Coordinates of C-alpha atoms in Angstrom, one line a residue:
M19 CA 23.2 16.3 35.0
R20 CA 21.5 14.3 32.3
H21 CA 18.4 16.4 31.6
G22 CA 16.7 15.3 28.4
K23 CA 19.4 12.7 27.6
K24 CA 17.2 9.7 27.1
F25 CA 19.1 7.4 24.8
N26 CA 20.8 4.2 26.0
H27 CA 24.6 4.8 26.4
L28 CA 25.1 1.0 26.4
S29 CA 27.9 1.4 29.0
R30 CA 30.3 2.8 26.4
K31 CA 32.0 6.1 25.6
A32 CA 30.7 7.9 22.6
P33 CA 33.3 6.9 20.0
H34 CA 33.1 3.3 21.1
R35 CA 29.3 3.4 20.9
K36 CA 29.3 5.0 17.4
A37 CA 31.8 2.5 16.1
M38 CA 29.8 -0.4 17.5
L39 CA 26.5 0.8 16.0
S40 CA 28.3 1.4 12.6
N41 CA 29.6 -2.1 12.6
M42 CA 26.3 -3.6 13.6
A43 CA 24.5 -1.6 11.0
S44 CA 26.9 -2.8 8.3
S45 CA 26.4 -6.4 9.5
L46 CA 22.7 -6.1 9.4
I47 CA 22.7 -4.7 5.9
A48 CA 25.1 -7.3 4.6
H49 CA 23.5 -10.4 6.3
K50 CA 19.9 -9.1 6.6
R51 CA 19.7 -10.6 10.1
I52 CA 21.9 -10.5 13.2
S53 CA 21.6 -11.8 16.8
T54 CA 22.3 -9.4 19.6
T55 CA 21.0 -8.2 22.9
V56 CA 17.7 -6.4 23.1
A57 CA 19.2 -3.1 24.3
K58 CA 21.7 -3.0 21.4
A59 CA 19.0 -4.0 18.9
K60 CA 16.7 -1.1 20.0
E61 CA 19.6 1.3 19.7
L62 CA 20.5 -0.2 16.3
R63 CA 17.0 0.3 15.1
K64 CA 17.1 4.0 15.9
Y65 CA 20.5 4.1 14.1
V66 CA 19.8 2.2 10.9
E67 CA 16.2 3.1 10.0
P68 CA 17.0 6.7 9.1
L69 CA 19.8 5.4 6.9
I70 CA 17.4 3.2 5.0
T71 CA 15.0 6.1 4.6
K72 CA 17.9 8.2 3.3
A73 CA 18.8 5.4 0.8
K74 CA 15.4 5.7 -0.9
T75 CA 16.6 8.9 -2.7
D76 CA 19.7 7.8 -4.6
T77 CA 21.7 11.0 -4.9
T78 CA 25.4 11.7 -4.4
H79 CA 24.6 13.7 -1.2
S80 CA 22.5 10.9 0.4
R81 CA 25.2 8.4 -0.5
R82 CA 27.9 10.5 1.2
V83 CA 25.8 11.0 4.3
V84 CA 25.1 7.3 4.7
F85 CA 28.8 6.6 4.1
S86 CA 29.7 9.0 6.9
Y87 CA 27.7 6.7 9.2
L88 CA 28.6 3.3 7.9
Q89 CA 32.2 3.7 6.6
N90 CA 31.9 0.7 4.3
K91 CA 31.6 1.0 0.5
E92 CA 30.2 -2.5 -0.1
T93 CA 27.5 -2.0 2.5
V94 CA 26.6 1.4 1.1
T95 CA 26.3 -0.1 -2.4
A96 CA 24.1 -2.9 -1.2
L97 CA 21.9 -0.5 0.8
F98 CA 21.3 1.8 -2.2
S99 CA 20.9 -0.9 -4.8
E100 CA 19.0 -3.9 -3.4
I101 CA 17.5 -2.8 -0.1
A102 CA 16.2 0.6 -1.2
E103 CA 14.4 -1.1 -4.1
K104 CA 12.6 -3.6 -1.7
V105 CA 11.6 -1.0 0.8
A106 CA 10.6 1.7 -1.7
N107 CA 6.9 1.5 -0.9
R108 CA 7.2 1.0 2.8
P109 CA 6.7 4.2 4.9
G110 CA 8.9 3.1 7.7
G111 CA 9.4 0.1 10.1
Y112 CA 12.1 -1.5 8.1
T113 CA 13.4 -3.7 11.0
R114 CA 11.9 -6.4 13.3
I115 CA 13.1 -7.5 16.7
I116 CA 12.3 -11.0 17.7
K117 CA 13.2 -12.0 21.3
T118 CA 14.9 -15.3 21.6
G119 CA 15.3 -15.8 25.4
N120 CA 18.3 -15.2 27.7
R121 CA 22.0 -15.8 27.2
L122 CA 23.5 -18.6 29.2
G123 CA 26.6 -16.8 30.5
D124 CA 25.1 -13.6 32.0
N125 CA 21.3 -14.0 31.5
A126 CA 21.1 -11.1 29.1
D127 CA 17.9 -10.7 27.0
M128 CA 18.8 -11.9 23.5
C129 CA 17.0 -11.2 20.2
I130 CA 17.3 -11.3 16.5
I131 CA 17.0 -8.1 14.6
E132 CA 16.2 -8.5 10.9
L133 CA 15.1 -6.5 7.9
V134 CA 11.4 -7.0 7.4
D135 CA 11.3 -7.5 3.7
Y136 CA 13.9 -10.3 3.7
N137 CA 12.2 -12.9 6.0
E138 CA 10.8 -15.4 3.5
L139 CA 9.2 -17.5 6.1
L140 CA 7.0 -14.7 7.4
L141 CA 6.2 -13.5 3.9
K142 CA 5.0 -16.9 2.9
E143 CA 2.7 -17.1 6.0
A144 CA 1.1 -13.8 5.0
A145 CA -0.7 -15.6 2.1
P146 CA -4.2 -16.9 3.1
A147 CA -4.2 -20.3 4.6
K148 CA -6.3 -23.1 3.3
K149 CA -9.6 -23.3 5.1
S150 CA -10.3 -26.5 7.0
S151 CA -13.7 -27.5 8.3
R152 CA -14.2 -29.7 11.3
R153 CA -16.8 -32.4 10.9
S154 CA -18.3 -34.6 13.5
R155 CA -19.7 -38.1 13.0
G156 CA -23.2 -37.2 14.0
K157 CA -23.6 -34.6 11.3
K158 CA -22.1 -36.9 8.7
S159 CA -24.5 -39.8 9.4
D160 CA -27.6 -37.4 9.6
E161 CA -26.7 -36.0 6.1
T162 CA -26.5 -39.5 4.6
T163 CA -29.8 -40.6 6.0
E164 CA -31.6 -37.4 4.9
S165 CA -30.2 -37.5 1.4
T166 CA -31.8 -40.9 0.6
P167 CA -35.5 -40.8 -0.4
V168 CA -36.2 -44.2 1.3
A169 CA -35.1 -43.0 4.7
K170 CA -37.4 -39.9 4.5
A171 CA -40.7 -41.8 4.2
P172 CA -40.4 -43.9 7.4
K173 CA -39.4 -40.8 9.4
A174 CA -42.5 -39.0 8.3
K175 CA -44.7 -41.9 9.3
K176 CA -43.1 -42.2 12.7
E177 CA -43.7 -38.6 13.4
E178 CA -47.4 -38.9 12.6
T179 CA -47.8 -42.0 14.8
V180 CA -45.9 -40.4 17.7
E181 CA -48.1 -37.2 17.7
A182 CA -51.5 -39.0 17.7
P183 CA -51.0 -41.2 20.8
A184 CA -49.4 -38.4 22.7
A185 CA -52.5 -36.2 22.4
K186 CA -54.8 -39.0 23.6
T187 CA -52.9 -40.4 26.5
E188 CA -52.2 -37.1 28.4
E189 CA -55.7 -35.9 29.4
T190 CA -56.0 -33.8 32.4
P191 CA -59.3 -33.5 34.4
E192 CA -59.8 -30.0 33.0
A193 CA -59.5 -31.3 29.5
K194 CA -62.0 -34.1 30.3
A195 CA -64.5 -31.5 31.7
E196 CA -64.2 -29.4 28.5
E197 CA -64.8 -32.4 26.3
A198 CA -67.9 -33.3 28.4
K199 CA -69.2 -29.8 27.9
E200 CA -68.6 -30.0 24.1
D201 CA -70.4 -33.3 24.0
D202 CA -73.4 -31.9 25.9
K203 CA -73.6 -29.0 23.4
K204 CA -73.5 -31.4 20.5
D205 CA -76.2 -33.5 22.0
G206 CA -78.4 -30.5 22.5
E207 CA -78.2 -29.4 18.9

């Protein structure tokens, strides 16, 4: 029975799986980015992130523990020298999985797994982008007419002339009756 055995066996026996993950981890550390299937990348993340955390403390014991997993001197040296320095302040999450679609032959889900601190394209995008404002033609023309003192004077005169005739032309019968009452009061005084 498989009670509590949750990790993906990747259709391989244990020695084959350990050797494959060791080789993939060495390739990831050496090249900083590899292309593989999503299932293998998720298992590789669980395999390599504890090794990177172990590399933050540069002791003989931690080097020997990491070497027992990787079995590659050059990779261990690169991990402890350059990668450990870059990820010293990061509390975890050293890898990123980016899905790239399906493989043509067997339609397997493919992805790229990479070390987070080594992707220069995404690090450059983290900088604040330049703000761009959208302008329409109507606002631009209104601003130019309002800024000139000559254009302001005719607008003010037009507003005055528009308001006066509007009040006189629209008289309702109730308004006429009120005006007549006011006229009578004025005449009586």
